Amino acid sequence: MTTDKINISHSVPQHIAIIMDGNGRWAKARGLDRTEGHKQGAETVKSIVKASGKAGVKYLTLFAFSTENWKRPQYEVDAIMNLLVYMLERETPELNKNNVKLMTIGDISQLEDKAKASLKKSIDTTSNNSGLTLIIALNYGSRAELLRAINNWANDVTAGKVLQKSIDEKTFEKYLYTHNIPDPDLLIRTSGEQRISNFLLWQLAYSEFYFASCTWPDFSDEEFSKALSTFAARERRFGLTGEQIEKNNDKPISSC
Ligand code: IPE
Ligand code: IPE
Ligand code: MG
């Protein structure tokens, strides 16, 4: 039995995943169309990408459009897709300037041609950047991702490309969109909702969760700093006891 303390604390999350929620309510509260909320939300994306790079975050995954969001009114879906193209065209030079590398997760083959073309252009243009990796989750749903992984693995078994007849965690992860990306250390969801909404079900197994009450358009750099300092004060255990962990910061427990 070892008595060595294990150092698993990181003050800055290496990977932050964000469920950017509340754009519609932000707009409604101001008597505006929901699409105005998405436009304002895109400005928040800009500032949080910058702030993440500055804070030393290596990966930032933003949930931009879920597999379920297709069920929204067509005009809203169109507005989100048009906004995506507009932002990619407007912001790719800035991403490059800030050494940000763009990636996507999700089934982008289902997007319109112009969105696919803009994404390809931005991904290619930023592919050699070595700073923050910005991962946009588009037409992403975790259940779809898991089923795709299982089906692809089964196809590889049938084709004789993989020999083993059972799959371990490491091999399974190779079939996920997030292959080669470390699991999120911190999940942030804005707008007061406290649910996962089919986001990164596998990858969030040991992430810290932070729920901000403000909507995504109102999520300022100060709110982001609050999330980072809350994360820094958390004790992650990964199944160990507090005593096994270096810099154990057990807080006094309160009764229920
Ligand atoms: C998040 O904001 C953006 C997307 C899901 C595309 P919402 O559009 O969900 O805003 P609310 O939750 O309706 O306020
Ligand atoms: C999750 O938000 C999806 C994105 C942020 C893109 P939703 O607004 O779609 O989630 P629910 O429907 O409230 O769970
Ligand atoms: Mg929502």
Tab-separated table of C-alpha atoms in Angstrom, residues 54-220:
chain	number	residue	atom	x	y	z
A	54	LYS	CA	-5.071	34.392	-21.953
A	55	ALA	CA	-5.849	32.140	-18.968
A	56	GLY	CA	-3.740	29.336	-20.456
A	57	VAL	CA	-6.620	26.998	-21.315
A	58	LYS	CA	-5.545	24.563	-24.055
A	59	TYR	CA	-8.937	23.317	-25.313
A	60	LEU	CA	-12.270	25.101	-25.375
A	61	THR	CA	-15.329	23.172	-26.589
A	62	LEU	CA	-18.449	25.208	-27.306
A	63	PHE	CA	-21.861	23.572	-27.796
A	64	ALA	CA	-23.245	25.605	-30.688
A	65	PHE	CA	-25.916	23.364	-32.215
A	66	SER	CA	-27.262	20.047	-31.001
A	67	THR	CA	-28.758	17.124	-32.907
A	68	GLU	CA	-32.058	18.130	-31.267
A	69	ASN	CA	-31.846	21.805	-32.280
A	70	TRP	CA	-32.985	20.917	-35.847
A	71	LYS	CA	-36.484	20.681	-34.356
A	72	ARG	CA	-36.559	24.467	-33.782
A	73	PRO	CA	-38.460	26.738	-36.190
A	74	GLN	CA	-36.764	26.694	-39.586
A	75	TYR	CA	-36.145	30.450	-39.567
A	76	GLU	CA	-34.165	30.121	-36.332
A	77	VAL	CA	-32.113	27.179	-37.632
A	78	ASP	CA	-31.352	29.187	-40.791
A	79	ALA	CA	-30.374	32.233	-38.741
A	80	ILE	CA	-27.967	30.169	-36.602
A	81	MET	CA	-26.348	28.632	-39.687
A	82	ASN	CA	-26.035	32.019	-41.426
A	83	LEU	CA	-24.519	33.476	-38.280
A	84	LEU	CA	-21.996	30.642	-38.183
A	85	VAL	CA	-20.876	31.411	-41.742
A	86	TYR	CA	-20.748	35.160	-41.030
A	87	MET	CA	-18.691	34.702	-37.857
A	88	LEU	CA	-16.272	32.266	-39.484
A	89	GLU	CA	-15.642	34.689	-42.315
A	90	ARG	CA	-15.333	37.694	-40.027
A	91	GLU	CA	-13.289	36.099	-37.246
A	92	THR	CA	-10.894	33.638	-38.888
A	93	PRO	CA	-8.144	36.286	-39.360
A	94	GLU	CA	-8.476	37.111	-35.635
A	95	LEU	CA	-8.286	33.408	-34.709
A	96	ASN	CA	-5.102	33.176	-36.756
A	97	LYS	CA	-3.664	36.283	-35.150
A	98	ASN	CA	-4.295	34.741	-31.725
A	99	ASN	CA	-2.776	31.376	-32.743
A	100	VAL	CA	-6.136	29.576	-32.279
A	101	LYS	CA	-6.712	26.273	-34.041
A	102	LEU	CA	-10.311	25.515	-35.038
A	103	MET	CA	-11.895	22.061	-34.978
A	104	THR	CA	-15.432	20.675	-34.934
A	105	ILE	CA	-17.146	17.719	-33.318
A	106	GLY	CA	-20.495	16.392	-34.530
A	107	ASP	CA	-21.823	15.311	-37.903
A	108	ILE	CA	-21.065	18.312	-40.064
A	109	SER	CA	-21.884	16.374	-43.246
A	110	GLN	CA	-25.551	17.261	-42.533
A	111	LEU	CA	-24.909	21.030	-42.619
A	112	GLU	CA	-25.627	23.190	-45.650
A	113	ASP	CA	-22.893	23.415	-48.272
A	114	LYS	CA	-22.006	27.026	-47.474
A	115	ALA	CA	-21.534	26.222	-43.782
A	116	LYS	CA	-19.408	23.191	-44.649
A	117	ALA	CA	-17.283	25.262	-47.031
A	118	SER	CA	-16.725	28.055	-44.479
A	119	LEU	CA	-15.803	25.548	-41.799
A	120	LYS	CA	-13.344	23.778	-44.073
A	121	LYS	CA	-11.734	27.070	-45.012
A	122	SER	CA	-11.335	28.195	-41.382
A	123	ILE	CA	-10.132	24.791	-40.209
A	124	ASP	CA	-7.536	24.656	-43.006
A	125	THR	CA	-6.415	28.246	-42.423
A	126	THR	CA	-5.864	27.697	-38.688
A	127	SER	CA	-4.571	24.118	-38.835
A	128	ASN	CA	-0.937	24.980	-38.043
A	129	ASN	CA	-1.732	27.172	-35.047
A	130	SER	CA	-0.393	25.915	-31.738
A	131	GLY	CA	-2.255	27.976	-29.109
A	132	LEU	CA	-5.797	27.354	-27.920
A	133	THR	CA	-7.741	24.620	-29.745
A	134	LEU	CA	-11.298	25.857	-30.246
A	135	ILE	CA	-13.719	22.979	-30.782
A	136	ILE	CA	-17.189	23.870	-32.030
A	137	ALA	CA	-19.830	21.206	-31.392
A	138	LEU	CA	-22.153	21.357	-34.396
A	139	ASN	CA	-24.962	18.937	-35.079
A	140	TYR	CA	-23.490	17.225	-32.052
A	141	GLY	CA	-25.335	14.815	-29.802
A	142	SER	CA	-23.574	12.513	-27.412
A	143	ARG	CA	-25.897	9.549	-27.958
A	144	ALA	CA	-25.327	9.822	-31.718
A	145	GLU	CA	-21.569	10.030	-31.099
A	146	LEU	CA	-21.606	6.898	-28.945
A	147	LEU	CA	-23.679	4.929	-31.467
A	148	ARG	CA	-21.434	6.066	-34.311
A	149	ALA	CA	-18.394	4.878	-32.346
A	150	ILE	CA	-19.924	1.468	-31.679
A	151	ASN	CA	-21.048	1.037	-35.294
A	152	ASN	CA	-17.654	2.091	-36.669
A	153	TRP	CA	-15.889	-0.281	-34.325
A	154	ALA	CA	-18.216	-3.154	-35.304
A	155	ASN	CA	-17.550	-2.391	-38.987
A	156	ASP	CA	-13.807	-2.457	-38.355
A	157	VAL	CA	-14.150	-5.821	-36.608
A	158	THR	CA	-16.144	-7.223	-39.563
A	159	ALA	CA	-13.549	-5.851	-42.006
A	160	GLY	CA	-10.755	-7.465	-39.998
A	161	LYS	CA	-9.175	-4.071	-39.236
A	162	VAL	CA	-9.294	-4.720	-35.499
A	163	LEU	CA	-8.676	-8.155	-34.131
A	164	GLN	CA	-10.039	-8.045	-30.618
A	165	LYS	CA	-13.666	-9.014	-30.086
A	166	SER	CA	-14.218	-6.789	-27.074
A	167	ILE	CA	-13.434	-3.126	-26.684
A	168	ASP	CA	-11.600	-1.343	-23.875
A	169	GLU	CA	-11.867	2.349	-22.896
A	170	LYS	CA	-8.728	3.406	-24.744
A	171	THR	CA	-9.765	1.760	-28.008
A	172	PHE	CA	-13.339	3.035	-27.672
A	173	GLU	CA	-12.125	6.618	-27.314
A	174	LYS	CA	-10.384	6.350	-30.681
A	175	TYR	CA	-13.843	6.121	-32.265
A	176	LEU	CA	-15.190	9.270	-30.629
A	177	TYR	CA	-15.153	12.712	-32.279
A	178	THR	CA	-12.987	13.813	-29.348
A	179	HIS	CA	-10.219	11.324	-30.157
A	180	ASN	CA	-6.869	12.830	-29.004
A	181	ILE	CA	-8.596	15.587	-27.016
A	182	PRO	CA	-8.311	15.293	-23.212
A	183	ASP	CA	-11.605	15.093	-21.299
A	184	PRO	CA	-13.009	18.436	-20.116
A	185	ASP	CA	-11.817	19.433	-16.650
A	186	LEU	CA	-14.612	21.948	-16.315
A	187	LEU	CA	-18.138	22.108	-17.769
A	188	ILE	CA	-19.869	25.477	-17.681
A	189	ARG	CA	-23.568	25.912	-18.461
A	190	THR	CA	-25.118	29.346	-18.504
A	191	SER	CA	-28.709	30.537	-18.000
A	192	GLY	CA	-29.419	28.658	-14.773
A	193	GLU	CA	-30.316	25.332	-16.393
A	194	GLN	CA	-28.696	22.357	-14.711
A	195	ARG	CA	-28.705	19.539	-17.239
A	196	ILE	CA	-26.334	18.028	-19.791
A	197	SER	CA	-28.702	18.095	-22.807
A	198	ASN	CA	-26.908	15.256	-24.622
A	199	PHE	CA	-23.471	16.862	-24.429
A	200	LEU	CA	-20.252	14.816	-24.014
A	201	LEU	CA	-21.836	12.073	-21.887
A	202	TRP	CA	-18.717	9.893	-21.972
A	203	GLN	CA	-16.157	12.679	-21.715
A	204	LEU	CA	-17.735	14.480	-18.733
A	205	ALA	CA	-17.390	11.448	-16.442
A	206	TYR	CA	-15.021	13.273	-14.070
A	207	SER	CA	-15.463	16.928	-15.045
A	208	GLU	CA	-16.269	19.624	-12.526
A	209	PHE	CA	-19.630	21.318	-13.219
A	210	TYR	CA	-20.248	25.044	-12.912
A	211	PHE	CA	-23.690	26.541	-13.475
A	212	ALA	CA	-23.886	30.274	-14.077
A	213	SER	CA	-27.249	31.936	-13.580
A	214	CYS	CA	-26.760	34.591	-16.277
A	215	THR	CA	-27.557	33.950	-19.926
A	216	TRP	CA	-24.809	33.345	-22.483
A	217	PRO	CA	-24.980	36.859	-24.014
A	218	ASP	CA	-24.485	38.261	-20.491
A	219	PHE	CA	-21.625	35.883	-19.629
A	220	SER	CA	-18.808	38.399	-19.182
